[in-house]
Short mmCIF file of N, CA, C and O in Angstrom, two decimals:
data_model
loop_
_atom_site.label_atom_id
_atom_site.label_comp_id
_atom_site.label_asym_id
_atom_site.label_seq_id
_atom_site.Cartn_x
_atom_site.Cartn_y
_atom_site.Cartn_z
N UNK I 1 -46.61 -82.86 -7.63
CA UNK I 1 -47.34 -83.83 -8.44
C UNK I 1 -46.45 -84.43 -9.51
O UNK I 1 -46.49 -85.65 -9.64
N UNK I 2 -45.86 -83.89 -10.10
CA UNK I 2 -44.88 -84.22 -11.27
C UNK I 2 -43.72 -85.14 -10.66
O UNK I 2 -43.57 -86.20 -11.27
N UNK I 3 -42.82 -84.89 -9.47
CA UNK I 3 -42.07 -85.86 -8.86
C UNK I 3 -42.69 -87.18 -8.32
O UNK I 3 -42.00 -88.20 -8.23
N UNK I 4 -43.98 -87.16 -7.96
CA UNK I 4 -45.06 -88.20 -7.94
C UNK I 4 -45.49 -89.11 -8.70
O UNK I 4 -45.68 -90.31 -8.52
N UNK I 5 -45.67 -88.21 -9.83
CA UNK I 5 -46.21 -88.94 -11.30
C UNK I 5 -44.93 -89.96 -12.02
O UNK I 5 -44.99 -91.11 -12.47
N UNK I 6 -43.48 -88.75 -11.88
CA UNK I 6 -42.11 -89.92 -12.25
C UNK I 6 -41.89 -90.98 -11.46
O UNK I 6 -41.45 -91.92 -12.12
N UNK I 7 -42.05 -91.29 -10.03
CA UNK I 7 -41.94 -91.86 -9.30
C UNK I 7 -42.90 -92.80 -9.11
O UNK I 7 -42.66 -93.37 -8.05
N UNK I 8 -43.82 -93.21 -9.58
CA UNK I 8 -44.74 -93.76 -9.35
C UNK I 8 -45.16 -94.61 -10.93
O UNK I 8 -45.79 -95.66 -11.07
N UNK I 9 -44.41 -93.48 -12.24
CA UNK I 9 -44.41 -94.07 -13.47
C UNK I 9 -45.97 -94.00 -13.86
O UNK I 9 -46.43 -94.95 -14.48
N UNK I 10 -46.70 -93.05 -13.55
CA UNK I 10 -47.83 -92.42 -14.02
C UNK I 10 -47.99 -91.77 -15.12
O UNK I 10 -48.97 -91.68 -15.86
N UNK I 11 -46.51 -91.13 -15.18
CA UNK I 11 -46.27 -89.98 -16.73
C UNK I 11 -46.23 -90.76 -17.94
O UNK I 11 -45.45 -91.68 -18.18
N UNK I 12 -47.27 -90.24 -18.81
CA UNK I 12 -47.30 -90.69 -20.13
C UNK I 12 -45.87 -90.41 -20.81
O UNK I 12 -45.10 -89.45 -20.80
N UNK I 13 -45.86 -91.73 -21.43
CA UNK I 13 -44.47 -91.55 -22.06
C UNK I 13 -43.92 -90.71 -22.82
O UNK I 13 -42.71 -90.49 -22.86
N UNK I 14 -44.79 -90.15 -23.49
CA UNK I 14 -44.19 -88.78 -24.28
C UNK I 14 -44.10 -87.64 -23.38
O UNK I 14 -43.44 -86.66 -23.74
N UNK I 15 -44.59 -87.64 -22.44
CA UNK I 15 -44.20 -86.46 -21.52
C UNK I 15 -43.33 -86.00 -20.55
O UNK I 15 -42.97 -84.94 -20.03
N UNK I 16 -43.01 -87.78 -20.50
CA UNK I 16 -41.65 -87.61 -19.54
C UNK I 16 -40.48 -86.90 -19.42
O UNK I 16 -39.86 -86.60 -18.40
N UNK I 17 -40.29 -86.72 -20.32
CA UNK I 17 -38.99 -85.91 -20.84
C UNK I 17 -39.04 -84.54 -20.43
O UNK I 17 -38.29 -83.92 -19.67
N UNK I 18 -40.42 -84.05 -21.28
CA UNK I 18 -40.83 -82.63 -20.64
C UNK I 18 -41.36 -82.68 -19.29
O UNK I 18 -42.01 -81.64 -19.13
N UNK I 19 -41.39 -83.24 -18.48
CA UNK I 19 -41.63 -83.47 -17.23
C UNK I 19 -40.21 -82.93 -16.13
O UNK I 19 -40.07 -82.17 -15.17
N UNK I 20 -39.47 -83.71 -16.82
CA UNK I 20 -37.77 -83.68 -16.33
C UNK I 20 -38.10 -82.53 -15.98
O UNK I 20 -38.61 -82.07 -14.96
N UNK I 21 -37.46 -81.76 -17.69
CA UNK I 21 -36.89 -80.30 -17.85
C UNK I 21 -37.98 -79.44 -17.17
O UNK I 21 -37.68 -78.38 -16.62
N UNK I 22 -38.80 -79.75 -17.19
CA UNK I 22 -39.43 -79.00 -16.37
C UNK I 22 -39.50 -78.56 -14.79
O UNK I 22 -39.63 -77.44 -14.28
N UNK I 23 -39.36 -79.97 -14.16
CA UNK I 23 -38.53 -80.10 -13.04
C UNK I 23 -37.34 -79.34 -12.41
O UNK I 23 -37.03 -78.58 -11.49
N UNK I 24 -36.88 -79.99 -13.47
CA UNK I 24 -34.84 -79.68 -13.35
C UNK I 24 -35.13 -77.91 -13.52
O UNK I 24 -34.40 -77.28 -12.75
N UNK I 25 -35.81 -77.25 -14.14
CA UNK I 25 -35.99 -75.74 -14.30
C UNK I 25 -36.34 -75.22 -12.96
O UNK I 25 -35.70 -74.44 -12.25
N UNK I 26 -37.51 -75.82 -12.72
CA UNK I 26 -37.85 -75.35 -11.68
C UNK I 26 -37.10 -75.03 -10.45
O UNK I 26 -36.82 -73.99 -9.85
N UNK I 27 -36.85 -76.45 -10.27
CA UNK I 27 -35.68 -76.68 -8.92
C UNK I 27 -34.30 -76.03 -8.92
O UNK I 27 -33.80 -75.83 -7.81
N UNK I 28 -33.72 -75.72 -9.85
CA UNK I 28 -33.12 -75.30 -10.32
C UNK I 28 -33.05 -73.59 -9.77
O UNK I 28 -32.35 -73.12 -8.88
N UNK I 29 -34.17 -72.81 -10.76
CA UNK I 29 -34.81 -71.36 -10.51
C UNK I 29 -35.24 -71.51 -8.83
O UNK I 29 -34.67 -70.68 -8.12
N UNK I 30 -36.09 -72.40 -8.16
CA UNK I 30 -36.44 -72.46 -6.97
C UNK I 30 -35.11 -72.23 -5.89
O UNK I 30 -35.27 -71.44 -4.96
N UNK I 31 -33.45 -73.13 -6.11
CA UNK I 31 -32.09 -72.65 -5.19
C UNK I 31 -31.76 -71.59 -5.78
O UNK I 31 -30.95 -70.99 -5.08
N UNK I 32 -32.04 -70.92 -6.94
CA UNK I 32 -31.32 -69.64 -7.18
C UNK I 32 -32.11 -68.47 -6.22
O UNK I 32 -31.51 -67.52 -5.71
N UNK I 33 -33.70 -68.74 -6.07
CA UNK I 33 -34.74 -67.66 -5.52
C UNK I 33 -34.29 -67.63 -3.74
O UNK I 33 -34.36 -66.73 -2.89
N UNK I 34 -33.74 -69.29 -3.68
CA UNK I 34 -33.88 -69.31 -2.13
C UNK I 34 -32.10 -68.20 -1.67
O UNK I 34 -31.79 -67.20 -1.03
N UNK I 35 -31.64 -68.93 -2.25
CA UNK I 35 -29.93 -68.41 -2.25
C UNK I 35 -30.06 -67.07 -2.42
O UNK I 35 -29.37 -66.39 -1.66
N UNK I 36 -30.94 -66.33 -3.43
CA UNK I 36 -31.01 -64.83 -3.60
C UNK I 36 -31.80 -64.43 -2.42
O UNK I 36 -31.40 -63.35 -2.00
N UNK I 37 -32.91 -64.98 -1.64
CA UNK I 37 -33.48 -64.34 -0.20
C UNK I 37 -32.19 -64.67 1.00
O UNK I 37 -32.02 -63.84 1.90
N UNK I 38 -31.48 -65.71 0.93
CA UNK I 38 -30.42 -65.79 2.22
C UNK I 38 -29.35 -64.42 2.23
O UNK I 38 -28.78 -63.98 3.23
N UNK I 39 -29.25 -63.89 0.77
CA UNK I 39 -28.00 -63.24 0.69
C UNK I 39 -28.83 -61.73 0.61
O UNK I 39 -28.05 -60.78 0.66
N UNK I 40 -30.06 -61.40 0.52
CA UNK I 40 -30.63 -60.57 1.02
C UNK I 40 -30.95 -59.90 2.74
O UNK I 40 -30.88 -58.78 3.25
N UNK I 41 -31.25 -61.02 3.13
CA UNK I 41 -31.19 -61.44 4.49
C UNK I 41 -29.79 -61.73 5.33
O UNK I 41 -29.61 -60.66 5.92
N UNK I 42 -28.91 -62.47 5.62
CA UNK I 42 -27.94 -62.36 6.02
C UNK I 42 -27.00 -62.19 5.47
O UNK I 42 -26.07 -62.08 6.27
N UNK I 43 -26.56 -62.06 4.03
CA UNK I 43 -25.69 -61.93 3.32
C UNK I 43 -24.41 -60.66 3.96
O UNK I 43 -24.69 -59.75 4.73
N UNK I 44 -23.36 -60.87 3.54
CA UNK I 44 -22.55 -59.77 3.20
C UNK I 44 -21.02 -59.74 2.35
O UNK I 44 -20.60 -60.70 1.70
N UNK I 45 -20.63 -59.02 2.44
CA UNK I 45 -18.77 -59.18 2.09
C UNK I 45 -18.11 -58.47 2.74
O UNK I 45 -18.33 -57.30 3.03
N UNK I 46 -16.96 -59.35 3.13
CA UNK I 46 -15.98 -58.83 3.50
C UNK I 46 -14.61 -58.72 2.85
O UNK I 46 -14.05 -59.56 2.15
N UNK I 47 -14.15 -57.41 3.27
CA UNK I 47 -12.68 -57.71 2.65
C UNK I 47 -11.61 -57.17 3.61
O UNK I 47 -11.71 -56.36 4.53
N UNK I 48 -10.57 -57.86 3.13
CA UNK I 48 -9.23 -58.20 4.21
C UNK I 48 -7.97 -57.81 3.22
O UNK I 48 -8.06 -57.99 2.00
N UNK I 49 -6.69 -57.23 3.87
CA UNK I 49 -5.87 -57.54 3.65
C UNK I 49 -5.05 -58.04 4.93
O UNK I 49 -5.07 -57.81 6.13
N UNK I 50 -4.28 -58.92 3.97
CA UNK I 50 -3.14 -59.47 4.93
C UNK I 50 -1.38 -59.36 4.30
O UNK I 50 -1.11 -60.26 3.52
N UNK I 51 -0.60 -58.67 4.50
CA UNK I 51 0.26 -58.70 3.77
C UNK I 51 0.09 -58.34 2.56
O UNK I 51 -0.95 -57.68 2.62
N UNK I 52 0.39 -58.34 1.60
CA UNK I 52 0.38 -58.52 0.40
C UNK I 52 -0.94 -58.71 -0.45
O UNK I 52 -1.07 -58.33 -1.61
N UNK I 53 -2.06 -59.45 0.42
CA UNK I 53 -2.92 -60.24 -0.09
C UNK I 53 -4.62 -59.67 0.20
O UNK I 53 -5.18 -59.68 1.29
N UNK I 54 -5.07 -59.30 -0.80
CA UNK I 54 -6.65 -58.46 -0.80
C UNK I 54 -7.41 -59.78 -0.58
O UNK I 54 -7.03 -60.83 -1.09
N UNK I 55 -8.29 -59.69 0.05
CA UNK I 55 -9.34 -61.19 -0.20
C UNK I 55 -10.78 -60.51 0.25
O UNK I 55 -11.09 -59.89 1.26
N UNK I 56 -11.73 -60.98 -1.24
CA UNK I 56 -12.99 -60.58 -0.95
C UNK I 56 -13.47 -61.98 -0.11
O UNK I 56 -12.77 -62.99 -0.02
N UNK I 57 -14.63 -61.83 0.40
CA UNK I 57 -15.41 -62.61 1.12
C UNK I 57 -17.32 -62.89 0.99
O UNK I 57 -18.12 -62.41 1.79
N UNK I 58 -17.63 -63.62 -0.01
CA UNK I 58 -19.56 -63.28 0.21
C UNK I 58 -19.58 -64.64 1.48
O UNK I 58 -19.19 -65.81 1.54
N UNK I 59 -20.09 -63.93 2.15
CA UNK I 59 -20.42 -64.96 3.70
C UNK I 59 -22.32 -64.73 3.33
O UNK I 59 -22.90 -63.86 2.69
N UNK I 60 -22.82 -65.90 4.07
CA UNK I 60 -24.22 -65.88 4.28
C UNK I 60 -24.34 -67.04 5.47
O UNK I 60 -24.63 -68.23 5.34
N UNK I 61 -23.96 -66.15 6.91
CA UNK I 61 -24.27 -66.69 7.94
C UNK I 61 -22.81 -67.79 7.81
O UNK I 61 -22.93 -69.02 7.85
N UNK I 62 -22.08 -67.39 7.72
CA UNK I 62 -20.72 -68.26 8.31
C UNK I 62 -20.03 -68.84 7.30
O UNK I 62 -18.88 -69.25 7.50
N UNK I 63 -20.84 -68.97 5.72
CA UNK I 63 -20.54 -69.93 5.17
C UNK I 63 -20.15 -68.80 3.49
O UNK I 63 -20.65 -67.71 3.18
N UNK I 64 -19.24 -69.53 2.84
CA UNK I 64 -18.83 -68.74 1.96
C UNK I 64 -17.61 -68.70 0.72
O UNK I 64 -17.05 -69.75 1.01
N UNK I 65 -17.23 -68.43 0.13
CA UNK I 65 -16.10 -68.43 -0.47
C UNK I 65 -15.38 -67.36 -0.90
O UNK I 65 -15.79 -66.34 -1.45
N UNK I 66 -13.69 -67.85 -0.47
CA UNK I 66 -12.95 -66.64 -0.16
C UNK I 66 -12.08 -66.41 -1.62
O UNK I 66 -11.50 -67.47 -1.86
N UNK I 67 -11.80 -65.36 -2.70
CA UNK I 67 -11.11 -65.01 -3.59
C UNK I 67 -9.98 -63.81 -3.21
O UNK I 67 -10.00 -62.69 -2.71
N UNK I 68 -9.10 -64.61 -3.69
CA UNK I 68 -7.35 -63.98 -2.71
C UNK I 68 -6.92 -63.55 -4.21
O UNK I 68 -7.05 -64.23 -5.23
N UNK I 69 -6.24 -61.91 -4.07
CA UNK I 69 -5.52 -61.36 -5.21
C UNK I 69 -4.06 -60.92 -4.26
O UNK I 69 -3.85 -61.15 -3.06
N UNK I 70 -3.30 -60.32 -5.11
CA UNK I 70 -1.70 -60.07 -5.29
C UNK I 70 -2.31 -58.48 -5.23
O UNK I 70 -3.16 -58.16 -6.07
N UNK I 71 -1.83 -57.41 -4.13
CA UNK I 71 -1.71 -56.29 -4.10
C UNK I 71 -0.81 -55.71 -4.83
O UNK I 71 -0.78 -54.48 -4.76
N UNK I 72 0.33 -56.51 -5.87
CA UNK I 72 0.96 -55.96 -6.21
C UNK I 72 0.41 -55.86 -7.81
O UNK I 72 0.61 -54.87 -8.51
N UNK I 73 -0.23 -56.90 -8.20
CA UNK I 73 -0.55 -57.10 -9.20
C UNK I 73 -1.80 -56.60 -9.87
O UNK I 73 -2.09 -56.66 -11.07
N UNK I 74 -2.61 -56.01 -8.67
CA UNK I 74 -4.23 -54.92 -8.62
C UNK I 74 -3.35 -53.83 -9.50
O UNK I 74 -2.16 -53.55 -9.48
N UNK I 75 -4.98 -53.09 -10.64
CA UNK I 75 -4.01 -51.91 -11.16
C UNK I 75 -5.89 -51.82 -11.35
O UNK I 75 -6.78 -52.66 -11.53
N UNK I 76 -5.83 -50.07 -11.18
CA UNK I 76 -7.02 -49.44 -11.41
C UNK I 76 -8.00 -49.62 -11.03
O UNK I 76 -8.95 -49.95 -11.73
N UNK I 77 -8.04 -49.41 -9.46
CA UNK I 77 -9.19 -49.59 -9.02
C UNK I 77 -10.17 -48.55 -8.71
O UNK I 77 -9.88 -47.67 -7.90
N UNK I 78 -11.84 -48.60 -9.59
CA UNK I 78 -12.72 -47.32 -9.94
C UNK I 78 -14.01 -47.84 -9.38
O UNK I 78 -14.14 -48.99 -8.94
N UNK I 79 -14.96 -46.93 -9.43
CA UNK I 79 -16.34 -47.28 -9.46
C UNK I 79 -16.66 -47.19 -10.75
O UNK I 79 -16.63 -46.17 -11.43
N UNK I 80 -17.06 -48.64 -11.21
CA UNK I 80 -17.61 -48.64 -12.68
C UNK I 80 -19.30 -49.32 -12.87
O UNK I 80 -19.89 -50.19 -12.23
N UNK I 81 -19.70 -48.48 -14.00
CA UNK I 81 -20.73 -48.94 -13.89
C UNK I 81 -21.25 -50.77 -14.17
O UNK I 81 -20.54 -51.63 -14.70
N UNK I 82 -22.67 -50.97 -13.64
CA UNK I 82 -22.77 -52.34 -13.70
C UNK I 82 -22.97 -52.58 -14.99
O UNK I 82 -23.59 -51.66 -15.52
N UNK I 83 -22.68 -53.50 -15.75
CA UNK I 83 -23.06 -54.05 -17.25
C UNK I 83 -23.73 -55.42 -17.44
O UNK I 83 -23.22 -56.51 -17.71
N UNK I 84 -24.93 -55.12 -17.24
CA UNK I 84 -25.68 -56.29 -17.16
C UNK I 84 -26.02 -57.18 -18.69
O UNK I 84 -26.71 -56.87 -19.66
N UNK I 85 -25.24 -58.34 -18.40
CA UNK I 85 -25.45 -59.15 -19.81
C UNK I 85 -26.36 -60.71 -19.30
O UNK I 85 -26.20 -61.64 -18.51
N UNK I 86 -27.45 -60.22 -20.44
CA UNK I 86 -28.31 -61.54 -20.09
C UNK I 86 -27.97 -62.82 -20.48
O UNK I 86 -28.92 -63.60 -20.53
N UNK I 87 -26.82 -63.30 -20.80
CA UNK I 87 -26.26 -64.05 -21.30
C UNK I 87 -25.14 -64.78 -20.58
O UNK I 87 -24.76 -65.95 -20.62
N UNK I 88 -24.63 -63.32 -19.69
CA UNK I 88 -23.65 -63.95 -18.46
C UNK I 88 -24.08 -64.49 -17.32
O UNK I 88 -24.66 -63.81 -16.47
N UNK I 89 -23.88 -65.57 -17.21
CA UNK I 89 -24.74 -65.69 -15.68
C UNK I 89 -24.36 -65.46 -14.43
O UNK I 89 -25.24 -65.82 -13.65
N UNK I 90 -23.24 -64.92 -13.79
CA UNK I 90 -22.80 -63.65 -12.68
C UNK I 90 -23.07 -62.41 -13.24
O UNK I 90 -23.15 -61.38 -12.58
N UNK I 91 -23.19 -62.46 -14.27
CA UNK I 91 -23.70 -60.94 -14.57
C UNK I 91 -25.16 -60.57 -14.11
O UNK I 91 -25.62 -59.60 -13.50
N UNK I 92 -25.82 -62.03 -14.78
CA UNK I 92 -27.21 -61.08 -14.13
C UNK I 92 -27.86 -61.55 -12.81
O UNK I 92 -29.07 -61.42 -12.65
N UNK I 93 -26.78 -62.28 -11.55
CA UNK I 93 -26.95 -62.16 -10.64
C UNK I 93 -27.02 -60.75 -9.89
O UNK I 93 -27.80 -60.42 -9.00
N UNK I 94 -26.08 -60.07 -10.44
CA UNK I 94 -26.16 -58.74 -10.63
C UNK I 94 -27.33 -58.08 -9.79
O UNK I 94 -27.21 -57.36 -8.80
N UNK I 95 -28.59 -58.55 -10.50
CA UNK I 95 -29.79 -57.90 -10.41
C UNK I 95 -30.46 -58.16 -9.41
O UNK I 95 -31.53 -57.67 -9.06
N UNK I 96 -29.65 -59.15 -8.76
CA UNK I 96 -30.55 -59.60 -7.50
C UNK I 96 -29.62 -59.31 -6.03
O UNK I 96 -29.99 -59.56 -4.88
N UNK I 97 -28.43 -58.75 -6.45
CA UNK I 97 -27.79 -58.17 -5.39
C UNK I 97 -26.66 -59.16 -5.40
O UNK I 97 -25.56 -58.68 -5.70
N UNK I 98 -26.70 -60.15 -5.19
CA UNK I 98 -25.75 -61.50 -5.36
C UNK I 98 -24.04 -61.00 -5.99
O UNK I 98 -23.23 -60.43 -5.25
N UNK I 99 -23.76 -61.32 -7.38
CA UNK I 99 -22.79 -60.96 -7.63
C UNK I 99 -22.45 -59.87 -8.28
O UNK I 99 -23.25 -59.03 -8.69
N UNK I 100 -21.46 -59.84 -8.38
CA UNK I 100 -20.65 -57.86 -9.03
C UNK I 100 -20.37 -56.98 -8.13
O UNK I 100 -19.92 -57.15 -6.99
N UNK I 101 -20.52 -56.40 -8.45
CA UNK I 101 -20.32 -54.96 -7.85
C UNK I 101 -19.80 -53.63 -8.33
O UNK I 101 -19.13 -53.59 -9.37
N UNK I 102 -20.10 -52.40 -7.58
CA UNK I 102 -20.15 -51.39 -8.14
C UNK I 102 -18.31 -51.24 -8.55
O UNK I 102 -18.07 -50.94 -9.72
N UNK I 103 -17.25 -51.43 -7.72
CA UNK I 103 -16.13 -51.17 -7.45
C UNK I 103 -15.37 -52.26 -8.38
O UNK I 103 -15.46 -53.49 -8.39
N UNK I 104 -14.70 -51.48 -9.04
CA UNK I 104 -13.84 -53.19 -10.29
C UNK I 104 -12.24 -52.93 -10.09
O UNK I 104 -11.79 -51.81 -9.86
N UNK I 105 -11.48 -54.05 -10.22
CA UNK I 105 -10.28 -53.73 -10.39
C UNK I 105 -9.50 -54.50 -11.23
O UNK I 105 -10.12 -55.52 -11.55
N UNK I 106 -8.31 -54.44 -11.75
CA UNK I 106 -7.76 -54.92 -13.02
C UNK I 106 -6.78 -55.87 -12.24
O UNK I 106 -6.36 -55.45 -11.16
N UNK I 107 -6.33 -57.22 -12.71
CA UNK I 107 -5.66 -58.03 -11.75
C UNK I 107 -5.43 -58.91 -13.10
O UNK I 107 -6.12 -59.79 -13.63
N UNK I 108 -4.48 -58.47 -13.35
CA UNK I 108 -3.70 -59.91 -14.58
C UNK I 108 -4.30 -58.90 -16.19
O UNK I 108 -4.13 -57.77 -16.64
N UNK I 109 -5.02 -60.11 -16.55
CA UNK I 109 -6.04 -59.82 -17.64
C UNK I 109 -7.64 -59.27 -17.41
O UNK I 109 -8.31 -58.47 -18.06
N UNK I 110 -7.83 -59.75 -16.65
CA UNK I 110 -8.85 -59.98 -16.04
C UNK I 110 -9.63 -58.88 -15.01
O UNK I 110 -8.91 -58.72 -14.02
N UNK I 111 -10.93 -58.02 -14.93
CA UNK I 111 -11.35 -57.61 -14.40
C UNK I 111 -12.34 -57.95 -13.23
O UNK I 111 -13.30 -58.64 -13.59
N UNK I 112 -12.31 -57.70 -12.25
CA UNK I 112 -12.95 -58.40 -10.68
C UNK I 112 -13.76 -57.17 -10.08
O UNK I 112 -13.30 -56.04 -9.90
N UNK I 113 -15.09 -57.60 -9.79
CA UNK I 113 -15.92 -56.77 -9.05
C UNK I 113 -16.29 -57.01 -7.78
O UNK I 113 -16.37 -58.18 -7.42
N UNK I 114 -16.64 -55.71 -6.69
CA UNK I 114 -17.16 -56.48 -5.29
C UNK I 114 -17.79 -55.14 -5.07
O UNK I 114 -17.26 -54.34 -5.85
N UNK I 115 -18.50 -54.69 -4.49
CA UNK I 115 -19.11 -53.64 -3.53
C UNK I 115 -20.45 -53.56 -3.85
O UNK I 115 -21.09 -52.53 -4.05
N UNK I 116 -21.08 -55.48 -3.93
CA UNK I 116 -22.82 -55.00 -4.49
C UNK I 116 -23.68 -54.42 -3.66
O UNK I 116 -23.22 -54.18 -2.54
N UNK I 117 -24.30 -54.26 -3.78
CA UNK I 117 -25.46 -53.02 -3.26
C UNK I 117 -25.43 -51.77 -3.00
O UNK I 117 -26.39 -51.01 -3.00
N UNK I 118 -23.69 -51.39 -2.65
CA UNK I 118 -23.24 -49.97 -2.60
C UNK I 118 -24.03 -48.82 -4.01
O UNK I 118 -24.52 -49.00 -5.13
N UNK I 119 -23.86 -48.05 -3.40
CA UNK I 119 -24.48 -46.83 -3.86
C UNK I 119 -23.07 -45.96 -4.25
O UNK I 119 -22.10 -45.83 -3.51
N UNK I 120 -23.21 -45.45 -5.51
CA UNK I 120 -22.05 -44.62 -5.81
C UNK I 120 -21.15 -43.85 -4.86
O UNK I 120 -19.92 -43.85 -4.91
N UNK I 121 -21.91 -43.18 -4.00
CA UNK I 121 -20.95 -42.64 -3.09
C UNK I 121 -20.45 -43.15 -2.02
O UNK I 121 -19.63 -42.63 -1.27
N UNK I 122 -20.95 -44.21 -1.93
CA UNK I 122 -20.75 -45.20 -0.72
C UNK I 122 -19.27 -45.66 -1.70
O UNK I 122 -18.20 -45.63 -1.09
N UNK I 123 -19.26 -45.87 -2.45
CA UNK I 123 -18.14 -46.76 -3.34
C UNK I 123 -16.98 -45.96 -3.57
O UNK I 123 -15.80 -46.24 -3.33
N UNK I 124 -17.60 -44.65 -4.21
CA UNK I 124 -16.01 -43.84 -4.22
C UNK I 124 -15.26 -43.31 -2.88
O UNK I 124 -14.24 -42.63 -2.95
N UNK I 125 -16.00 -43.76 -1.39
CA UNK I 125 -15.46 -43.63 -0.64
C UNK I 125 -14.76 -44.79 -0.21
O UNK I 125 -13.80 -44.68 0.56
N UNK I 126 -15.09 -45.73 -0.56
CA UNK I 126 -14.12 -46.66 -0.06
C UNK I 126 -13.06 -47.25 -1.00
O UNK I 126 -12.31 -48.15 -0.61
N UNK I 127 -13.02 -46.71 -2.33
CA UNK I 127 -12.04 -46.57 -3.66
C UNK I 127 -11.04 -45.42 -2.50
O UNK I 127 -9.98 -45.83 -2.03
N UNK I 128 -11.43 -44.38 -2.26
CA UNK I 128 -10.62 -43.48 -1.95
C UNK I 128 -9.57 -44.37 -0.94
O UNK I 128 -8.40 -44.64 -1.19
N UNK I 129 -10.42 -44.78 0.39
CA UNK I 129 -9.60 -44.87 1.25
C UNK I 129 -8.85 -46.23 1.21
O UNK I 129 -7.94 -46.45 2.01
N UNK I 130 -9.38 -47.51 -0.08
CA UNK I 130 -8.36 -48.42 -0.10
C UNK I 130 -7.19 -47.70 -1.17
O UNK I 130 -6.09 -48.17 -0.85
N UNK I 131 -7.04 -46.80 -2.23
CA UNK I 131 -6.05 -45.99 -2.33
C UNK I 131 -5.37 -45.25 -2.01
O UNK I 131 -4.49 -45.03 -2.84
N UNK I 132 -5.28 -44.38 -0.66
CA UNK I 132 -4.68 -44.15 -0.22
C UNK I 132 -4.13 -44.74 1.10
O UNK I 132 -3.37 -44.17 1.88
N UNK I 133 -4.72 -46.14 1.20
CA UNK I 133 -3.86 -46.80 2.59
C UNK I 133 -2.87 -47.86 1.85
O UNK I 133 -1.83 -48.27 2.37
N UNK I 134 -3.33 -48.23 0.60
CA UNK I 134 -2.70 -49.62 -0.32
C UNK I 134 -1.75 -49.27 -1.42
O UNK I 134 -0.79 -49.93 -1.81
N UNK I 135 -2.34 -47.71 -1.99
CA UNK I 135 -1.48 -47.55 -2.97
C UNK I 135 -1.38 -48.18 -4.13
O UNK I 135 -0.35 -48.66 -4.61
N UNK I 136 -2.78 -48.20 -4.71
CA UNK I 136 -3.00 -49.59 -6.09
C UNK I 136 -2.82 -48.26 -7.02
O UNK I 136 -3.28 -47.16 -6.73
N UNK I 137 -2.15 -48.53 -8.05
CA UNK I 137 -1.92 -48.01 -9.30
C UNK I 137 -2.46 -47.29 -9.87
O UNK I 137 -3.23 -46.55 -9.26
N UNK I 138 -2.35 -47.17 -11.05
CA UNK I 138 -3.63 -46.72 -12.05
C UNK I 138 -3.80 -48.01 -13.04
O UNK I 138 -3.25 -49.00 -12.56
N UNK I 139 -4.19 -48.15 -13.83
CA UNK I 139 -4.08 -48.98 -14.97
C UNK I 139 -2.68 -48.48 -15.83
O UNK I 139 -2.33 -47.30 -15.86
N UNK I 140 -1.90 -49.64 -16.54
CA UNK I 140 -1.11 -49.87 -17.58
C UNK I 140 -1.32 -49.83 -19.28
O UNK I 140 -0.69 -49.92 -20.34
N UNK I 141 -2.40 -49.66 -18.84
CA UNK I 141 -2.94 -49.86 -20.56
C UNK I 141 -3.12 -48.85 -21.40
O UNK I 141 -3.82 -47.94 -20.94
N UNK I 142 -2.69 -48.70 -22.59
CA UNK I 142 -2.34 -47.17 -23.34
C UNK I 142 -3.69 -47.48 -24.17
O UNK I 142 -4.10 -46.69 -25.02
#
């Protein structure tokens, strides 16, 4: 009704505005709800090395984007807990399974998460066995 009412120039003029934002919220919250059921549903990650090169993967049915790190440059990789900040907004995708993850690793400055939905022990097993096939560090930091 509201895309009707703008379109048609029905909306009282003082309301238009709040009409928008209201809109734009909605639609908005409405691709985040749909995107959070696809990645429930077919979602997953993958990860690869190739050479040198770790690359996570969130696929949902074929489609996706790939983040490539330096194996040499990974240091400390743990199961850490999630830190949900309502303020970050990958953070509190968090909550819907989407982004983070249980498993973090140190790469530059910068800390990188992947293993969402894993369950603690699901995670320190696969901490174990990408450390002992890759050989990532510990952390540098005193």
């Amino acid at each position: 009704m509201v895309t009707l009412q703008l379109l048609n120039g029905d909306a009282p003029p003082v309301g238009e505005v709040f009409m928008l934002t209201w809109l734009g919220v909605w639609t908005v919250g409405g691709a985040l709800a749909i995107f959070a059921w696809f990645w429930q549903v077919m979602g997953k990650e993958i990860l690869t090395v190739q050479g040198q090169t770790f690359k996570t993967r969130r696929d949902i049915g074929g489609f996706g984007f790939d983040k490539e790190y330096d194996l040499v440059r990974m240091r400390d990789l743990r199961v850490a807990q999630i830190d949900v900040n309502p303020f970050d907004f990958s953070s509190s995708l968090q909550l819907w399974g989407v982004g983070g993850g249980v498993i973090a690793f140190d790469h530059g400055a910068r800390t990188y998460r992947f293993g969402a939905g894993l369950d603690e022990a699901e995670a320190k097993q696969i901490v174990t066995a990408i450390k002992q096939r890759y050989r990532i560090p510990e952390s540098t930091r005193t």
